[in-house]
Amino acid sequence: MIVDDDADMRLLARHVLSRAGITVAAEAHDGPAALAELDRLDPPPIPTVVLLDNQMPGPTGLDVAHEILSRVPNQLIVLFSAYLDDAIIERAKAIGITACISKSQALDLGRIITGLATMN
């Protein structure tokens, strides 16, 4: 599942993931829409990985990740943000986010997500 308020970034992520053979189960433009999509996908197919932007209108990606993990404790979440600093990465780890990836690595998403999904 891809969660990003930028439609172009969602399109890019979908394209890169699709080229890597990864099916995108859902997309959302903000945190509340992401939570609604997770509810819609439950029971399975719950997404294997949630690709989650941090800077969105309303709740941040960190806030949304916290809520997702309270509902689905083993959910793989990748925080995908242009603004990653030590404080955000530290908070992400404390919440239980699987990985933090800079948007500058967008073209590597397929390889990164495939690697995370096979580790789980």
C-alpha atoms as a printed R data frame, in Angstrom:
    type eleno elety resid chain resno       x       y       z
1   ATOM     1    CA   MET     A     1   0.000   0.000   0.000
2   ATOM     2    CA   ILE     A     2   1.272   3.467  -0.893
3   ATOM     3    CA   VAL     A     3   0.393   6.453   1.307
4   ATOM     4    CA   ASP     A     4   1.517   9.877   0.107
5   ATOM     5    CA   ASP     A     5  -0.233  13.223  -0.285
6   ATOM     6    CA   ASP     A     6   1.652  13.855  -3.552
7   ATOM     7    CA   ALA     A     7  -0.183  12.151  -6.436
8   ATOM     8    CA   ASP     A     8   2.950  12.234  -8.608
9   ATOM     9    CA   MET     A     9   4.962  10.457  -5.906
10  ATOM    10    CA   ARG     A    10   2.250   7.795  -5.570
11  ATOM    11    CA   LEU     A    11   2.345   7.328  -9.352
12  ATOM    12    CA   LEU     A    12   6.148   7.037  -9.351
13  ATOM    13    CA   ALA     A    13   6.122   4.558  -6.441
14  ATOM    14    CA   ARG     A    14   3.386   2.485  -8.109
15  ATOM    15    CA   HIS     A    15   5.353   2.401 -11.370
16  ATOM    16    CA   VAL     A    16   8.655   1.417  -9.709
17  ATOM    17    CA   LEU     A    17   6.988  -1.248  -7.568
18  ATOM    18    CA   SER     A    18   4.987  -2.639 -10.490
19  ATOM    19    CA   ARG     A    19   8.154  -2.921 -12.600
20  ATOM    20    CA   ALA     A    20   9.656  -4.952  -9.741
21  ATOM    21    CA   GLY     A    21   6.689  -7.339  -9.838
22  ATOM    22    CA   ILE     A    22   5.072  -5.955  -6.686
23  ATOM    23    CA   THR     A    23   1.293  -5.560  -6.647
24  ATOM    24    CA   VAL     A    24   0.041  -2.366  -5.046
25  ATOM    25    CA   ALA     A    25  -3.039  -3.361  -3.042
26  ATOM    26    CA   ALA     A    26  -4.196   0.193  -2.331
27  ATOM    27    CA   GLU     A    27  -3.246   3.853  -2.290
28  ATOM    28    CA   ALA     A    28  -4.160   6.680   0.039
29  ATOM    29    CA   HIS     A    29  -3.535  10.421   0.065
30  ATOM    30    CA   ASP     A    30  -3.387  10.892   3.835
31  ATOM    31    CA   GLY     A    31  -3.416   9.085   7.169
32  ATOM    32    CA   PRO     A    32  -7.179   8.781   7.679
33  ATOM    33    CA   ALA     A    33  -7.605   7.447   4.129
34  ATOM    34    CA   ALA     A    34  -4.770   4.964   4.770
35  ATOM    35    CA   LEU     A    35  -6.475   3.644   7.898
36  ATOM    36    CA   ALA     A    36  -9.759   3.324   5.981
37  ATOM    37    CA   GLU     A    37  -7.963   1.364   3.231
38  ATOM    38    CA   LEU     A    38  -6.405  -0.960   5.806
39  ATOM    39    CA   ASP     A    39  -9.865  -1.597   7.252
40  ATOM    40    CA   ARG     A    40 -11.182  -2.284   3.738
41  ATOM    41    CA   LEU     A    41  -8.347  -4.767   3.083
42  ATOM    42    CA   ASP     A    42  -8.956  -6.664   6.317
43  ATOM    43    CA   PRO     A    43  -9.435  -9.612   6.308
44  ATOM    44    CA   PRO     A    44  -6.565 -10.250   3.919
45  ATOM    45    CA   PRO     A    45  -5.181  -9.175   1.596
46  ATOM    46    CA   ILE     A    46  -3.694  -6.953   4.255
47  ATOM    47    CA   PRO     A    47  -0.749  -5.325   2.469
48  ATOM    48    CA   THR     A    48   2.604  -6.963   3.060
49  ATOM    49    CA   VAL     A    49   4.269  -3.546   3.252
50  ATOM    50    CA   VAL     A    50   2.903  -0.049   3.835
51  ATOM    51    CA   LEU     A    51   4.982   2.638   2.115
52  ATOM    52    CA   LEU     A    52   4.211   5.724   4.187
53  ATOM    53    CA   ASP     A    53   5.134   9.368   3.644
54  ATOM    54    CA   ASN     A    54   5.818  11.275   6.852
55  ATOM    55    CA   GLN     A    55   4.913  14.852   5.887
56  ATOM    56    CA   MET     A    56   1.212  14.857   5.017
57  ATOM    57    CA   PRO     A    57  -1.721  17.083   5.920
58  ATOM    58    CA   GLY     A    58  -3.297  15.940   9.164
59  ATOM    59    CA   PRO     A    59  -1.544  13.184  11.087
60  ATOM    60    CA   THR     A    60   2.102  12.623  10.189
61  ATOM    61    CA   GLY     A    61   3.320   9.313   8.859
62  ATOM    62    CA   LEU     A    62   4.797   8.600  12.279
63  ATOM    63    CA   ASP     A    63   1.364   9.129  13.865
64  ATOM    64    CA   VAL     A    64  -0.291   6.900  11.267
65  ATOM    65    CA   ALA     A    65   2.388   4.220  11.687
66  ATOM    66    CA   HIS     A    66   1.758   4.198  15.428
67  ATOM    67    CA   GLU     A    67  -1.962   3.650  14.810
68  ATOM    68    CA   ILE     A    68  -1.363   0.956  12.180
69  ATOM    69    CA   LEU     A    69   1.005  -0.929  14.477
70  ATOM    70    CA   SER     A    70  -1.488  -0.753  17.342
71  ATOM    71    CA   ARG     A    71  -3.983  -2.540  15.048
72  ATOM    72    CA   VAL     A    72  -1.567  -4.851  13.190
73  ATOM    73    CA   PRO     A    73   1.569  -5.236  15.355
74  ATOM    74    CA   ASN     A    74   3.607  -7.138  12.759
75  ATOM    75    CA   GLN     A    75   2.820  -4.841   9.815
76  ATOM    76    CA   LEU     A    76   5.913  -3.949   7.787
77  ATOM    77    CA   ILE     A    77   6.047  -0.170   7.409
78  ATOM    78    CA   VAL     A    78   8.544   1.797   5.365
79  ATOM    79    CA   LEU     A    79   8.689   5.489   6.184
80  ATOM    80    CA   PHE     A    80   9.339   7.114   2.801
81  ATOM    81    CA   SER     A    81  10.177  10.770   3.234
82  ATOM    82    CA   ALA     A    82  12.179  13.600   1.728
83  ATOM    83    CA   TYR     A    83  12.804  14.846   5.263
84  ATOM    84    CA   LEU     A    84  14.603  12.218   7.300
85  ATOM    85    CA   ASP     A    85  16.773  13.368  10.158
86  ATOM    86    CA   ASP     A    86  18.162  11.571  13.192
87  ATOM    87    CA   ALA     A    87  15.173  12.543  15.364
88  ATOM    88    CA   ILE     A    88  12.633  11.185  12.868
89  ATOM    89    CA   ILE     A    89  14.618   7.979  12.336
90  ATOM    90    CA   GLU     A    90  14.943   7.507  16.101
91  ATOM    91    CA   ARG     A    91  11.207   8.018  16.642
92  ATOM    92    CA   ALA     A    92  10.432   5.666  13.732
93  ATOM    93    CA   LYS     A    93  12.534   2.930  15.324
94  ATOM    94    CA   ALA     A    94  10.857   3.484  18.704
95  ATOM    95    CA   ILE     A    95   7.411   3.142  17.094
96  ATOM    96    CA   GLY     A    96   8.416  -0.078  15.334
97  ATOM    97    CA   ILE     A    97   8.719   1.127  11.742
98  ATOM    98    CA   THR     A    98  10.620  -1.438   9.681
99  ATOM    99    CA   ALA     A    99  12.771   0.959   7.645
100 ATOM   100    CA   CYS     A   100  13.244   4.624   6.750
101 ATOM   101    CA   ILE     A   101  13.988   5.470   3.132
102 ATOM   102    CA   SER     A   102  14.707   8.826   1.554
103 ATOM   103    CA   LYS     A   103  12.608   9.789  -1.448
104 ATOM   104    CA   SER     A   104  15.900  10.279  -3.262
105 ATOM   105    CA   GLN     A   105  16.012   6.438  -3.307
106 ATOM   106    CA   ALA     A   106  12.640   6.170  -5.073
107 ATOM   107    CA   LEU     A   107  14.047   4.232  -8.011
108 ATOM   108    CA   ASP     A   108  15.376   1.578  -5.593
109 ATOM   109    CA   LEU     A   109  11.985   0.965  -3.946
110 ATOM   110    CA   GLY     A   110  11.349  -2.318  -5.749
111 ATOM   111    CA   ARG     A   111  14.604  -3.869  -4.578
112 ATOM   112    CA   ILE     A   112  14.240  -2.478  -1.049
113 ATOM   113    CA   ILE     A   113  10.612  -3.560  -0.584
114 ATOM   114    CA   THR     A   114  11.274  -7.006  -2.071
115 ATOM   115    CA   GLY     A   115  14.175  -7.460   0.340
116 ATOM   116    CA   LEU     A   116  12.087  -6.441   3.350
117 ATOM   117    CA   ALA     A   117   9.128  -8.608   2.365
118 ATOM   118    CA   THR     A   118  11.282 -11.711   1.915
119 ATOM   119    CA   MET     A   119  12.955 -11.173   5.299
120 ATOM   120    CA   ASN     A   120   9.601 -11.311   7.061
